Tab-separated table of C-alpha atoms in Angstrom:
chain	number	residue	atom	x	y	z
A	26	MET	CA	24.238	30.867	33.509
A	27	ILE	CA	25.314	30.160	29.927
A	28	GLU	CA	27.207	33.058	28.377
A	29	GLY	CA	25.481	34.516	25.321
A	30	LEU	CA	22.352	32.358	25.628
A	31	PRO	CA	19.278	34.320	24.410
A	32	PRO	CA	16.504	34.829	26.981
A	33	ASP	CA	13.641	33.641	24.756
A	34	LYS	CA	13.239	29.999	23.732
A	35	PHE	CA	12.148	30.933	20.214
A	36	ALA	CA	12.694	34.178	18.326
A	37	GLN	CA	10.317	35.726	15.808
A	38	GLY	CA	10.331	34.707	12.157
A	39	VAL	CA	11.535	31.575	10.387
A	40	PRO	CA	14.222	29.961	12.587
A	41	PHE	CA	16.205	27.979	10.040
A	42	VAL	CA	16.943	31.046	7.889
A	43	ARG	CA	18.867	32.900	10.598
A	44	VAL	CA	20.382	29.650	11.902
A	45	ALA	CA	21.731	28.873	8.428
A	46	ARG	CA	23.366	32.311	8.303
A	47	ALA	CA	24.923	31.866	11.731
A	48	ALA	CA	26.151	28.397	10.763
A	49	GLY	CA	27.871	29.872	7.710
A	50	ALA	CA	29.575	32.493	9.876
A	51	LEU	CA	30.763	29.695	12.193
A	52	GLY	CA	32.183	27.688	9.304
A	53	LEU	CA	29.630	24.924	9.873
A	54	ASP	CA	28.494	22.860	6.896
A	55	LEU	CA	25.268	21.499	8.353
A	56	ALA	CA	24.600	19.439	5.216
A	57	ASP	CA	27.715	17.437	6.094
A	58	PHE	CA	25.731	15.910	8.983
A	59	ALA	CA	23.087	14.388	6.683
A	60	GLU	CA	24.524	10.887	6.318
A	61	ARG	CA	25.254	10.635	10.046
A	62	SER	CA	22.008	12.089	11.387
A	63	LEU	CA	18.765	10.651	12.699
A	64	LEU	CA	15.952	13.093	13.483
A	65	ILE	CA	13.243	12.412	16.053
A	66	VAL	CA	10.002	14.386	15.668
A	67	GLY	CA	6.586	14.067	17.279
A	68	SER	CA	4.251	15.491	19.876
A	69	ASN	CA	5.344	13.438	22.893
A	70	GLY	CA	8.103	10.963	23.710
A	71	LYS	CA	10.768	12.478	21.462
A	72	GLY	CA	13.439	12.753	24.149
A	73	THR	CA	12.992	9.204	25.430
A	74	THR	CA	13.043	7.822	21.902
A	75	ALA	CA	16.111	9.863	20.961
A	76	ALA	CA	18.005	8.612	24.015
A	77	ALA	CA	17.046	5.003	23.278
A	78	VAL	CA	18.131	5.303	19.635
A	79	ALA	CA	21.449	6.862	20.662
A	80	ALA	CA	22.076	4.063	23.169
A	81	ALA	CA	21.374	1.457	20.492
A	82	LEU	CA	23.724	3.181	18.057
A	83	GLN	CA	26.516	3.093	20.628
A	84	THR	CA	26.675	-0.678	20.174
A	85	GLN	CA	27.574	-0.137	16.504
A	86	ARG	CA	29.348	3.225	16.264
A	87	ALA	CA	32.374	4.583	18.103
A	88	ARG	CA	31.172	8.150	18.716
A	89	VAL	CA	27.461	8.910	19.000
A	90	GLY	CA	26.160	12.428	19.637
A	91	LEU	CA	22.757	13.208	21.140
A	92	PHE	CA	20.946	16.554	21.231
A	93	THR	CA	17.705	16.746	23.246
A	94	SER	CA	15.526	19.189	25.155
A	95	PRO	CA	14.553	20.209	27.744
A	96	HIS	CA	16.971	19.347	30.544
A	97	VAL	CA	16.175	18.289	34.113
A	98	MET	CA	19.089	19.450	36.272
A	99	SER	CA	21.644	21.083	33.984
A	100	VAL	CA	21.654	22.410	30.425
A	101	THR	CA	24.706	20.226	29.791
A	102	GLU	CA	22.317	17.240	29.720
A	103	ARG	CA	21.086	18.367	26.312
A	104	PHE	CA	24.396	17.547	24.641
A	105	ARG	CA	25.818	14.051	25.008
A	106	LEU	CA	28.622	12.027	23.502
A	107	ASN	CA	28.286	8.292	24.123
A	108	GLY	CA	25.940	9.108	26.973
A	109	ALA	CA	28.247	11.584	28.752
A	110	PRO	CA	27.159	15.253	28.905
A	111	ILE	CA	29.251	18.077	27.545
A	112	ALA	CA	31.656	19.760	29.982
A	113	LEU	CA	30.375	23.106	31.234
A	114	GLU	CA	33.612	24.831	30.181
A	115	THR	CA	33.220	23.525	26.633
A	116	LEU	CA	29.585	24.594	26.552
A	117	GLN	CA	30.506	28.114	27.646
A	118	ARG	CA	33.246	28.355	25.013
A	119	LEU	CA	30.972	27.227	22.201
A	120	SER	CA	28.148	29.461	23.407
A	121	ARG	CA	30.415	32.493	23.164
A	122	SER	CA	31.364	31.477	19.625
A	123	VAL	CA	27.720	31.179	18.571
A	124	ALA	CA	26.829	34.530	20.120
A	125	ALA	CA	29.720	36.251	18.344
A	126	ALA	CA	28.763	34.752	14.966
A	127	SER	CA	25.047	35.573	15.106
A	128	SER	CA	24.125	38.725	13.209
A	129	GLN	CA	20.428	38.179	13.970
A	130	ARG	CA	18.880	37.458	17.341
A	131	LEU	CA	18.468	33.742	17.828
A	132	GLY	CA	16.063	31.920	20.077
A	133	ALA	CA	17.603	29.859	22.877
A	134	PHE	CA	16.757	26.566	21.143
A	135	GLU	CA	18.446	27.738	17.933
A	136	HIS	CA	21.498	28.898	19.871
A	137	LEU	CA	21.745	25.523	21.623
A	138	PHE	CA	21.323	23.674	18.328
A	139	LEU	CA	24.335	25.516	16.904
A	140	ILE	CA	26.359	24.684	20.009
A	141	ALA	CA	25.486	21.024	19.475
A	142	ALA	CA	26.498	21.168	15.810
A	143	LEU	CA	29.835	22.771	16.679
A	144	TRP	CA	30.556	20.223	19.386
A	145	PHE	CA	29.567	17.216	17.274
A	146	GLN	CA	31.777	18.540	14.492
A	147	GLU	CA	34.713	18.934	16.901
A	148	GLN	CA	34.144	15.427	18.245
A	149	ALA	CA	33.919	13.889	14.742
A	150	CYS	CA	30.771	11.954	15.647
A	151	ASP	CA	29.990	8.854	13.604
A	152	ALA	CA	26.259	9.187	14.269
A	153	ILE	CA	24.093	11.950	15.709
A	154	VAL	CA	20.541	11.822	17.046
A	155	TRP	CA	18.667	15.139	17.009
A	156	GLU	CA	15.419	15.855	18.833
A	157	ALA	CA	13.363	18.477	16.990
A	158	GLY	CA	11.992	21.509	18.807
A	159	ILE	CA	8.546	22.362	17.397
A	160	GLY	CA	7.296	20.670	14.259
A	161	GLY	CA	9.797	20.141	11.495
A	162	ARG	CA	9.106	22.435	8.555
A	163	TYR	CA	10.582	25.540	10.175
A	164	ASP	CA	12.600	23.876	12.927
A	165	CYS	CA	16.350	24.450	12.748
A	166	THR	CA	17.047	20.699	13.060
A	167	ARG	CA	15.814	20.296	9.458
A	168	LEU	CA	19.063	21.942	8.326
A	169	VAL	CA	20.993	18.718	8.930
A	170	GLY	CA	18.974	17.033	6.175
A	171	ALA	CA	18.387	13.828	8.120
A	172	ARG	CA	17.632	10.817	5.926
A	173	HIS	CA	16.591	8.551	8.779
A	174	GLY	CA	14.517	8.998	11.906
A	175	ALA	CA	11.116	8.641	13.502
A	176	LEU	CA	7.755	10.320	13.895
A	177	VAL	CA	7.046	9.181	17.437
A	178	SER	CA	3.532	10.420	18.167
A	179	LEU	CA	0.874	12.890	17.093
A	180	ASP	CA	-1.401	15.137	19.100
A	181	LEU	CA	-3.157	18.456	18.558
A	182	GLU	CA	-0.440	20.877	19.733
A	183	HIS	CA	0.841	24.270	18.598
A	184	THR	CA	-2.092	24.327	16.190
A	185	ALA	CA	-1.613	28.004	15.283
A	186	LEU	CA	1.803	27.115	13.884
A	187	LEU	CA	1.514	23.472	12.812
A	188	GLY	CA	-2.118	23.212	11.709
A	189	ASP	CA	-5.428	22.312	13.302
A	190	THR	CA	-5.647	18.658	12.217
A	191	LEU	CA	-3.433	15.664	12.910
A	192	GLU	CA	-2.797	15.332	9.190
A	193	LEU	CA	-1.468	18.896	8.909
A	194	ILE	CA	0.656	18.479	12.024
A	195	ALA	CA	2.090	15.230	10.644
A	196	CYS	CA	2.962	16.930	7.344
A	197	ASP	CA	4.721	19.765	9.185
A	198	LYS	CA	6.780	17.389	11.326
A	199	LEU	CA	7.704	15.120	8.405
A	200	ASP	CA	8.918	18.120	6.428
A	201	GLY	CA	11.900	18.242	8.774
A	202	PHE	CA	13.436	15.282	6.948
A	203	ALA	CA	15.307	15.195	3.664
A	204	PRO	CA	13.277	14.056	0.625
A	205	GLY	CA	13.164	10.283	0.413
A	206	ALA	CA	14.072	9.779	4.069
A	207	LEU	CA	13.354	6.458	5.767
A	208	ILE	CA	11.041	7.288	8.680
A	209	GLN	CA	9.635	4.974	11.323
A	210	CYS	CA	6.177	5.952	12.558
A	211	GLY	CA	4.720	5.333	15.991
A	212	ALA	CA	1.389	3.550	16.383
A	213	SER	CA	-0.562	6.773	16.944
A	214	CYS	CA	0.771	8.190	13.653
A	215	ARG	CA	-0.481	5.406	11.408
A	216	PRO	CA	-3.787	5.632	9.505
A	217	SER	CA	-6.671	3.912	11.246
A	218	SER	CA	-7.976	0.739	9.698
A	219	PRO	CA	-11.268	1.168	7.798
A	220	PRO	CA	-14.343	0.079	9.768
A	221	ARG	CA	-15.558	-3.431	9.132
A	222	HIS	CA	-19.164	-3.879	7.988
A	223	LYS	CA	-21.158	-6.954	8.851
A	224	SER	CA	-22.549	-8.835	5.906
A	225	GLY	CA	-26.190	-9.757	5.611
A	226	VAL	CA	-29.411	-7.856	6.148
A	227	ALA	CA	-29.544	-5.422	9.055
């Protein structure tokens, strides 16, 4: 049991507004992560892609942070430094700090995101890979202002929130990045080639 962790995965309202307030109370400058951050968005395969990107970065950077969800065995799996999960004692300490600083009720994902930001700040990470929660436009991970990352895949999901077409869902997810970001797109996210027409008389 993580001390202070909210019971609901997502709270009502726009997540990044209350997360930004809590970050300020914690003394976190989330914009400071921009140059070091890569954001992974998409409908499926985000966690696998994020882990692969983090592993690749470890060959070039000394300290690489990784924030993903969900976990399999322990919530500590969601927070990694050079592949090693956060210590449970550290997680509990940071969770208490987030709970004490939050004037509005956070969702569990938002709470965990703030824990990750605090830990990565403490660890002075050279690079950080963030896996988005839902979409990008209102997701709290957009607060890091990532200028690099990937749109892994697209599917019709959470249509009431993200939109009822793949184009609208793509726009929502891409809005999680900073303007002008360099984004790699998976094969399912690219426009289809126009149909070829045979020449001659039918």
